[in-house]
mmCIF file of C-alpha atoms in Angstrom:
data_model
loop_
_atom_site.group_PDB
_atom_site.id
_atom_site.type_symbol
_atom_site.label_atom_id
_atom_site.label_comp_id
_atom_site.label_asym_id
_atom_site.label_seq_id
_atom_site.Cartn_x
_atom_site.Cartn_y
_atom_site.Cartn_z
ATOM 1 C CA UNK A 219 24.458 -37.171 51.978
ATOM 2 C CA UNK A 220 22.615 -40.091 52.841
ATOM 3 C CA UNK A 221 20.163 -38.423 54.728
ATOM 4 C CA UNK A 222 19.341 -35.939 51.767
ATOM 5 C CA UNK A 223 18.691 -39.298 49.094
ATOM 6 C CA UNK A 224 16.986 -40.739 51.976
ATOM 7 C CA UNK A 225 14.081 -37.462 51.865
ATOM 8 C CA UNK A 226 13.886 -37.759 48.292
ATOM 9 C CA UNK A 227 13.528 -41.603 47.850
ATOM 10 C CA UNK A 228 10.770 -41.250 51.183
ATOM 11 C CA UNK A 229 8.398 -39.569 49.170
ATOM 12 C CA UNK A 230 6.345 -40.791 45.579
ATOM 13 C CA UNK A 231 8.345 -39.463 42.555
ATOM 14 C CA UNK A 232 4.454 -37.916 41.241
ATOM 15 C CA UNK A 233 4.545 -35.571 44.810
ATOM 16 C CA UNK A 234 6.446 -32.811 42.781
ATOM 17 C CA UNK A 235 8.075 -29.474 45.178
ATOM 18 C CA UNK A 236 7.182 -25.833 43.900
ATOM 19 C CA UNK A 237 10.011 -25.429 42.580
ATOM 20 C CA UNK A 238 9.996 -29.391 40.594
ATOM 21 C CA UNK A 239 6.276 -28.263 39.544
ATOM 22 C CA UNK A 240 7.737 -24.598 38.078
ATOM 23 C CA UNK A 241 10.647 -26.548 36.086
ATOM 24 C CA UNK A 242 7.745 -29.320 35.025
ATOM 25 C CA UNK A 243 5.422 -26.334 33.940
ATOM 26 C CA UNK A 244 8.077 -24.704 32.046
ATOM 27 C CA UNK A 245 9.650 -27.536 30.656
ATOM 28 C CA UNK A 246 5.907 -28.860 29.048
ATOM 29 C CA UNK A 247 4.943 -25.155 27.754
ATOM 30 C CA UNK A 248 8.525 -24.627 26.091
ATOM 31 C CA UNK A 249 7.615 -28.375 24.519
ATOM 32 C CA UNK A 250 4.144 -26.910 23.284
ATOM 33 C CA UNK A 251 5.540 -23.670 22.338
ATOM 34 C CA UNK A 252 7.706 -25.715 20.017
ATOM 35 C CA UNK A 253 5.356 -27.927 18.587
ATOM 36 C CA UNK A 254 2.550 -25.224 17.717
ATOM 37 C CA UNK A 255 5.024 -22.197 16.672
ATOM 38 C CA UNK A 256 7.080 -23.521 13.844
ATOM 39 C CA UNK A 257 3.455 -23.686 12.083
ATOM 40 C CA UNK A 258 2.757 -20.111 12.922
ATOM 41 C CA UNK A 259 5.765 -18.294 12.207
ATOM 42 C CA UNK A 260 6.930 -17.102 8.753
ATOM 43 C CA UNK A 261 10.035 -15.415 7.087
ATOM 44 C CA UNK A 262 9.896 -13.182 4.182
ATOM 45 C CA UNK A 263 13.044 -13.494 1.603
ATOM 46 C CA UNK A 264 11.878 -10.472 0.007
ATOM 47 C CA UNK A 265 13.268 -7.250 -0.207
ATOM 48 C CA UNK A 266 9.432 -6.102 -1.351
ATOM 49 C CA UNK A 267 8.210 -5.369 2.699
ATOM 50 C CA UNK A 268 9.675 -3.632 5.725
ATOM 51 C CA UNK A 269 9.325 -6.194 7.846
ATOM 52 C CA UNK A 270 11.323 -10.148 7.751
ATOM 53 C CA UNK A 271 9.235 -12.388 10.197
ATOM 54 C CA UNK A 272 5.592 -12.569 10.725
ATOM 55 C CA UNK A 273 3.551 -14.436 12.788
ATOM 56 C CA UNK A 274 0.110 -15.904 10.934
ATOM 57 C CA UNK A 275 -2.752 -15.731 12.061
ATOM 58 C CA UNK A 276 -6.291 -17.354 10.456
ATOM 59 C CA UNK A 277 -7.990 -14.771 7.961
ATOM 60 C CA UNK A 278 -9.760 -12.287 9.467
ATOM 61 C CA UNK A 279 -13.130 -11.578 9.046
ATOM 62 C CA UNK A 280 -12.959 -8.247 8.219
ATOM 63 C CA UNK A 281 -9.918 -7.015 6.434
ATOM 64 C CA UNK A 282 -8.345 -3.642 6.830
ATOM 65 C CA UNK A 283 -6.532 -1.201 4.656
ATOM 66 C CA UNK A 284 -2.966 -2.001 5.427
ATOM 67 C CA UNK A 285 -3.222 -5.498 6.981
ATOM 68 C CA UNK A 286 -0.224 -7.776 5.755
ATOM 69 C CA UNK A 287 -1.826 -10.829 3.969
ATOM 70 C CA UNK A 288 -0.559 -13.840 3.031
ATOM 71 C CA UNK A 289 -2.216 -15.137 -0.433
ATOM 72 C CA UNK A 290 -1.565 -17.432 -3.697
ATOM 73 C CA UNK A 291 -2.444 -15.782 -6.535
ATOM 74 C CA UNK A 292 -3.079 -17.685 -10.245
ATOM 75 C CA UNK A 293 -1.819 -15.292 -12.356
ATOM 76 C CA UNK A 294 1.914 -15.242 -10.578
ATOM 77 C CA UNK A 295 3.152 -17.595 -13.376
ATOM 78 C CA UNK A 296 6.048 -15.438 -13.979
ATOM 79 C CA UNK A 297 7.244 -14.730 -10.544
ATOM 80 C CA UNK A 298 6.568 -18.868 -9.816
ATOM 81 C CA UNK A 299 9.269 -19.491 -12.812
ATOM 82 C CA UNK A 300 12.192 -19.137 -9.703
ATOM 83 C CA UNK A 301 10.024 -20.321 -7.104
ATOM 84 C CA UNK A 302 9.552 -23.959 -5.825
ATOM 85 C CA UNK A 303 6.528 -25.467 -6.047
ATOM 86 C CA UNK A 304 5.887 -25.308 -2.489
ATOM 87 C CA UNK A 305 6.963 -21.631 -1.664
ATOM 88 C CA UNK A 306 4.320 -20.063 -4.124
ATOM 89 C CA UNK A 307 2.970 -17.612 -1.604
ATOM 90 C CA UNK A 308 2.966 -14.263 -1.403
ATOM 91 C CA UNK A 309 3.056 -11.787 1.727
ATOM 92 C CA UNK A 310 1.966 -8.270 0.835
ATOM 93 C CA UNK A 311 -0.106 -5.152 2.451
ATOM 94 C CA UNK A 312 -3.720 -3.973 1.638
ATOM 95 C CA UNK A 313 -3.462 -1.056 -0.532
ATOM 96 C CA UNK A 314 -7.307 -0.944 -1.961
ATOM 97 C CA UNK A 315 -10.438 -2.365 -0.689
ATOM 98 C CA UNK A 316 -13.644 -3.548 -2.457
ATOM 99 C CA UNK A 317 -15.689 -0.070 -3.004
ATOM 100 C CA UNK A 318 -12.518 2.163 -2.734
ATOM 101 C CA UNK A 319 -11.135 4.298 -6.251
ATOM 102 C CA UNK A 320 -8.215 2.813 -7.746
ATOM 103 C CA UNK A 321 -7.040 4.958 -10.722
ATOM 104 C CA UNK A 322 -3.855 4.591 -12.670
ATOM 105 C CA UNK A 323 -2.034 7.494 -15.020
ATOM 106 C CA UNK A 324 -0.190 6.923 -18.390
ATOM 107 C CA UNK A 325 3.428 6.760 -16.578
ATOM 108 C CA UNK A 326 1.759 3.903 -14.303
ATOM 109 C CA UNK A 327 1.533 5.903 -11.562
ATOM 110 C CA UNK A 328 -1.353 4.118 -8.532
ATOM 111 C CA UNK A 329 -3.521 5.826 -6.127
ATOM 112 C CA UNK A 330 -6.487 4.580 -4.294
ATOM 113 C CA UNK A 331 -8.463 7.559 -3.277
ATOM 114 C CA UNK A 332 -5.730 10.128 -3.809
ATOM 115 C CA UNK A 333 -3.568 8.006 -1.508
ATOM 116 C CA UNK A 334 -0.323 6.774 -3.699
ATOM 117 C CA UNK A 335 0.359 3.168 -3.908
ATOM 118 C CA UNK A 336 3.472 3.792 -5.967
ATOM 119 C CA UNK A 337 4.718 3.591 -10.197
ATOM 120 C CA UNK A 338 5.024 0.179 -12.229
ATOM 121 C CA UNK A 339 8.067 -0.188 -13.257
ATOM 122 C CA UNK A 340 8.876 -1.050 -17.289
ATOM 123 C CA UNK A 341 11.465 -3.928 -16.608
ATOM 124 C CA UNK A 342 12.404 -6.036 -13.279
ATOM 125 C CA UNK A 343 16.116 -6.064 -11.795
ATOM 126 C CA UNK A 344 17.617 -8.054 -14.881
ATOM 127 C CA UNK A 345 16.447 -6.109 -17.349
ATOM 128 C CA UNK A 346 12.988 -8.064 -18.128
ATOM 129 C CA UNK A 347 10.069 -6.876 -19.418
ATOM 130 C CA UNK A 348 7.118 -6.540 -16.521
ATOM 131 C CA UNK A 349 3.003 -6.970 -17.087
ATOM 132 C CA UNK A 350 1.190 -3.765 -15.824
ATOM 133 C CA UNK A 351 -1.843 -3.646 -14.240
ATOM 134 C CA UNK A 352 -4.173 -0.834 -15.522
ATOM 135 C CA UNK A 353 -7.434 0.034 -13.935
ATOM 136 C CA UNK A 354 -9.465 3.274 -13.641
ATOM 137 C CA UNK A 355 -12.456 2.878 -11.583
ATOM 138 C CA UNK A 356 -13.864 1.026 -8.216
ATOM 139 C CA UNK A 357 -12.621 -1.759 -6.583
ATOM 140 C CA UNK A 358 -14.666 -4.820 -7.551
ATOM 141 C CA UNK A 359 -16.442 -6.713 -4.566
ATOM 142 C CA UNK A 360 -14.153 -9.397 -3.034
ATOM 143 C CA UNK A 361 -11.030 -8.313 -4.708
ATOM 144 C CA UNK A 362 -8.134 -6.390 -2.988
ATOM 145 C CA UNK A 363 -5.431 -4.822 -4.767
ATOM 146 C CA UNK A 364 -1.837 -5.393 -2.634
ATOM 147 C CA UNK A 365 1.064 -3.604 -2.498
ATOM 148 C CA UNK A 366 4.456 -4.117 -0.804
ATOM 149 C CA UNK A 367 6.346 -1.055 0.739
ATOM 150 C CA UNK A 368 9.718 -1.343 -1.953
ATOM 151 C CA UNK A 369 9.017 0.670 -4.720
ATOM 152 C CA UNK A 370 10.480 -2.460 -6.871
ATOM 153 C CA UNK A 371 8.208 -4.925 -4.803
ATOM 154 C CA UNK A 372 6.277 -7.254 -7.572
ATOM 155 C CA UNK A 373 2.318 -6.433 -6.487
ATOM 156 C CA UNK A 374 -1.121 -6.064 -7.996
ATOM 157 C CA UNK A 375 1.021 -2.852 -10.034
ATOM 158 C CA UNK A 376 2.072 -5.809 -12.311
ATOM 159 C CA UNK A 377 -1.122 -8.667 -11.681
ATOM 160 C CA UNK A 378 -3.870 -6.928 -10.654
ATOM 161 C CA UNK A 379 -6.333 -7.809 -8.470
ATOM 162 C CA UNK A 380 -6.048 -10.901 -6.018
ATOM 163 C CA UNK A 381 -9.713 -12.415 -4.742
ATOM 164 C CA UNK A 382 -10.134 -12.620 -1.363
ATOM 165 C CA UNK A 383 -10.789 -16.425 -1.576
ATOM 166 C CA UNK A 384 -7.076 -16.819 -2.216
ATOM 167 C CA UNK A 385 -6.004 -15.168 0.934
ATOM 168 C CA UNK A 386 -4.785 -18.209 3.713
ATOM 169 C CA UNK A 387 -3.427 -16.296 6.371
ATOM 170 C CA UNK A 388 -3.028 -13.063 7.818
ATOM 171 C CA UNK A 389 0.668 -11.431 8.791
ATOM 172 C CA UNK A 390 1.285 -9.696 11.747
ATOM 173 C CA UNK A 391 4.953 -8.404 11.481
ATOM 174 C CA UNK A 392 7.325 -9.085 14.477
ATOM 175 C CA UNK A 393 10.498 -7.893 12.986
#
């Protein structure tokens, strides 16, 4: 025993062994990891989207038909009524771009060319009266009309349009 704290305590405590360096390495990344992910990593409460936990990512140059955005709309005065003030963002999926045909029917019915996007509903979960959305026509430059993938999810069906300057982050869905 004495000889084994003897070869430790003969050389520096800096002059690390693989293995010491591995552990080290590890140990410092897990400690990064930690610090940077929290920021980076989102859960949805919602029962509007398919997915629970997303990881965000800055917003993209380009977005796609069906990438998962993250956005504060001002016209979500009614939804923010149960919300705190610092949870007042939404997650939801690109349904129609900027240039695309949006059209709506009389039983509220959305498609965005011919693809459905799915029927506002008259009245929420508790009985309440919902805004619709009605709009026959192209999609207005940097606007984006979002959707979520429950047919009771509360989207652009009910507030229309959301600008693309209100879009923080985008969502790519681990679970």
């Amino acid at each position: 025993m004495t000889r084994i704290l003897k070869l430790s305590s003969s050389r520096p405590w800096w002059r690390l062994n693989r293995r010491e360096q591995t552990v080290v390495i590890v140990f410092f990344a897990f400690l990064l990891a930690g610090a940077w992910l929290p920021g980076r990593i989102t859960v949805a409460t919602s029962g509007s989207l398919d997915h629970r936990v997303f990881f965000l990512l800055p917003v993209p140059a380009k977005v796609e038909l069906g990438d998962y955005l993250v956005f504060r709309h001002q016209g979500l005065s009614q939804v923010q009524q149960g919300l705190r003030a610092d949870h007042d963002q939404m997650i939801k999926r690109v349904g129609c771009l900027p240039g695309e045909q949006l059209t709506t029917d009389e039983a509220h019915f959305f498609t965005c060319n011919g693809r459905p996007l799915g029927q506002a509903l008259e009245a929420d979960s508790k009985g309440r009266l919902l805004p619709h959305f009605s709009f026959n026509g192209s999609v207005p430059a940097d606007k984006l009309f979002m959707v979520g993938t429950h047919p009771r999810s509360y989207d652009s069906k009910y507030y229309g349009f959301i600008d693309v300057h209100e879009i923080s982050h985008q969502a790519l869905p681990l679970w």
